[in-house]
Amino acid sequence: MKDVLKALPKVELHRHLEGSIPIPLVIEWSKKYNLPLSLDMQVKTPMPLPQVLERLFYQQRCFQNKESVETLTYEVLKDIAQDNIKLIELRFSPGFMAEPKNLSFDTIMEATLLAKERAQQDFRIEVGFILISSRDLGVEICEETIDLALRWKKDIVGIDLAGDETNFHPELFEKPFQRAHKAGLFITTHSGEVSHPSHITTSIEKLKASRIGHGVQAIQDPKVIQYLVDHKIPLELCPTSNFITKAIPHIKEHPLKRFMELGVEVTINSDDPTLFGTTLTQEYEICMKELDFSLGDIKKTILTSLHHSFVSKEQKNRAWKNHFKSLEN
Ligand SMILES: [Zn+2]
């Protein structure tokens, strides 16, 4: 079955650039710049989310200059294409990538966009970038990230809010996100991942999110589930990630299938594949082995992902014609 799943043309909506750099490249780049390494870059056993995110440090340090940002982004997109992902929305935090060497946010944008152009041509994939504002950096940095997003509006497809949702509630970011929404940017937010399900509806109403990153805790509240169904808001679910960060107690208890049965639109994603030692193909395999998905269910989630993608109509139509039309049969 793995070969069948690998060969499927795929769409991925929730994947972090910083958590996608293949380990051999992290090692190669760290040697190049003489950076000490830990052998523990992958998280194999469940631990709290903040501890998981600390491991991103080794990948973050690889962003030493413009050249490394461009090369690593290109290599990540190459890896994505090798998993037969034909449409990818790749997200990153300019603030996080700029941090090690105090690069400017604009340098990060220029380098990632050069890589995107090259990768789209070389691998025949459709790429859309989502900029992340990290809650932990506060509202002021969030305003700055939105300024940056608006300046580069034609080169990105949306914005995301990530980081610690337990200590930084969604209401705090209402003003900058309303501003982004009014300017026409699409919005997705990490909500209800390990925190209260009410953050999901607040993010939709106050931050204007039209997709929810994870949202796995919605399973605890029938009202939130009904809200998602009524408003056709899809969840970007990431089974291995949700298990490792203790969002769910066991992989077999992941509510993906249950959401589907209840009428919630669901998409399957890998989140930070290097960190979690997974691929999108592997996530599909987990859904079939552990969560009672049929191949037809998997195909349905791929078409749901395509439908809810933030990329341009032109990119979607091209992807549909070239790769996804056949999945409808
Ligand atoms: Zn994420």
PDB file of N, CA, C and O and ligand atoms in Angstrom, residues 14 16 91 160 190 193 214 238 271-272, ligand 1:
ATOM      1  N   HIS A  14      -0.395  22.187   5.437  1.00  0.00           N
ATOM      2  CA  HIS A  14       0.193  22.577   6.733  1.00  0.00           C
ATOM      3  C   HIS A  14       1.563  21.924   6.901  1.00  0.00           C
ATOM      4  O   HIS A  14       1.674  20.780   7.341  1.00  0.00           O
ATOM      5  N   HIS A  16       5.749  23.212   7.877  1.00  0.00           N
ATOM      6  CA  HIS A  16       6.678  24.298   8.216  1.00  0.00           C
ATOM      7  C   HIS A  16       8.010  24.094   7.495  1.00  0.00           C
ATOM      8  O   HIS A  16       8.596  23.010   7.589  1.00  0.00           O
ATOM      9  N   ARG A  91       4.838  27.017   5.008  1.00  0.00           N
ATOM     10  CA  ARG A  91       4.770  28.194   5.895  1.00  0.00           C
ATOM     11  C   ARG A  91       6.083  28.385   6.630  1.00  0.00           C
ATOM     12  O   ARG A  91       6.802  27.431   6.900  1.00  0.00           O
ATOM     13  N   ASP A 160      -0.438  33.058   9.101  1.00  0.00           N
ATOM     14  CA  ASP A 160      -0.751  32.060  10.131  1.00  0.00           C
ATOM     15  C   ASP A 160      -0.332  32.617  11.487  1.00  0.00           C
ATOM     16  O   ASP A 160       0.580  33.446  11.574  1.00  0.00           O
ATOM     17  N   HIS A 190      -3.009  28.288  14.089  1.00  0.00           N
ATOM     18  CA  HIS A 190      -2.861  27.107  14.942  1.00  0.00           C
ATOM     19  C   HIS A 190      -3.805  27.326  16.136  1.00  0.00           C
ATOM     20  O   HIS A 190      -3.556  28.206  16.957  1.00  0.00           O
ATOM     21  N   GLU A 193      -4.949  23.151  19.351  1.00  0.00           N
ATOM     22  CA  GLU A 193      -3.976  22.066  19.138  1.00  0.00           C
ATOM     23  C   GLU A 193      -3.804  21.304  20.454  1.00  0.00           C
ATOM     24  O   GLU A 193      -4.116  20.127  20.547  1.00  0.00           O
ATOM     25  N   HIS A 214      -4.545  22.243  12.965  1.00  0.00           N
ATOM     26  CA  HIS A 214      -4.841  21.214  13.975  1.00  0.00           C
ATOM     27  C   HIS A 214      -6.328  21.248  14.372  1.00  0.00           C
ATOM     28  O   HIS A 214      -7.118  20.526  13.820  1.00  0.00           O
ATOM     29  N   CYS A 238      -2.667  16.753  11.658  1.00  0.00           N
ATOM     30  CA  CYS A 238      -1.314  16.212  11.496  1.00  0.00           C
ATOM     31  C   CYS A 238      -1.153  15.088  12.516  1.00  0.00           C
ATOM     32  O   CYS A 238      -0.706  15.334  13.651  1.00  0.00           O
ATOM     33  N   ASP A 271       3.100  18.604   9.079  1.00  0.00           N
ATOM     34  CA  ASP A 271       3.510  19.629  10.050  1.00  0.00           C
ATOM     35  C   ASP A 271       5.022  19.912   9.992  1.00  0.00           C
ATOM     36  O   ASP A 271       5.446  20.823   9.285  1.00  0.00           O
ATOM     37  N   ASP A 272       5.822  19.158  10.748  1.00  0.00           N
ATOM     38  CA  ASP A 272       7.285  19.307  10.748  1.00  0.00           C
ATOM     39  C   ASP A 272       7.896  17.924  10.494  1.00  0.00           C
ATOM     40  O   ASP A 272       8.318  17.242  11.436  1.00  0.00           O
TER      41      ASP A 272
HETATM   42 ZN    ZN B   1       2.140  23.657  12.573  1.00  0.00          ZN
END
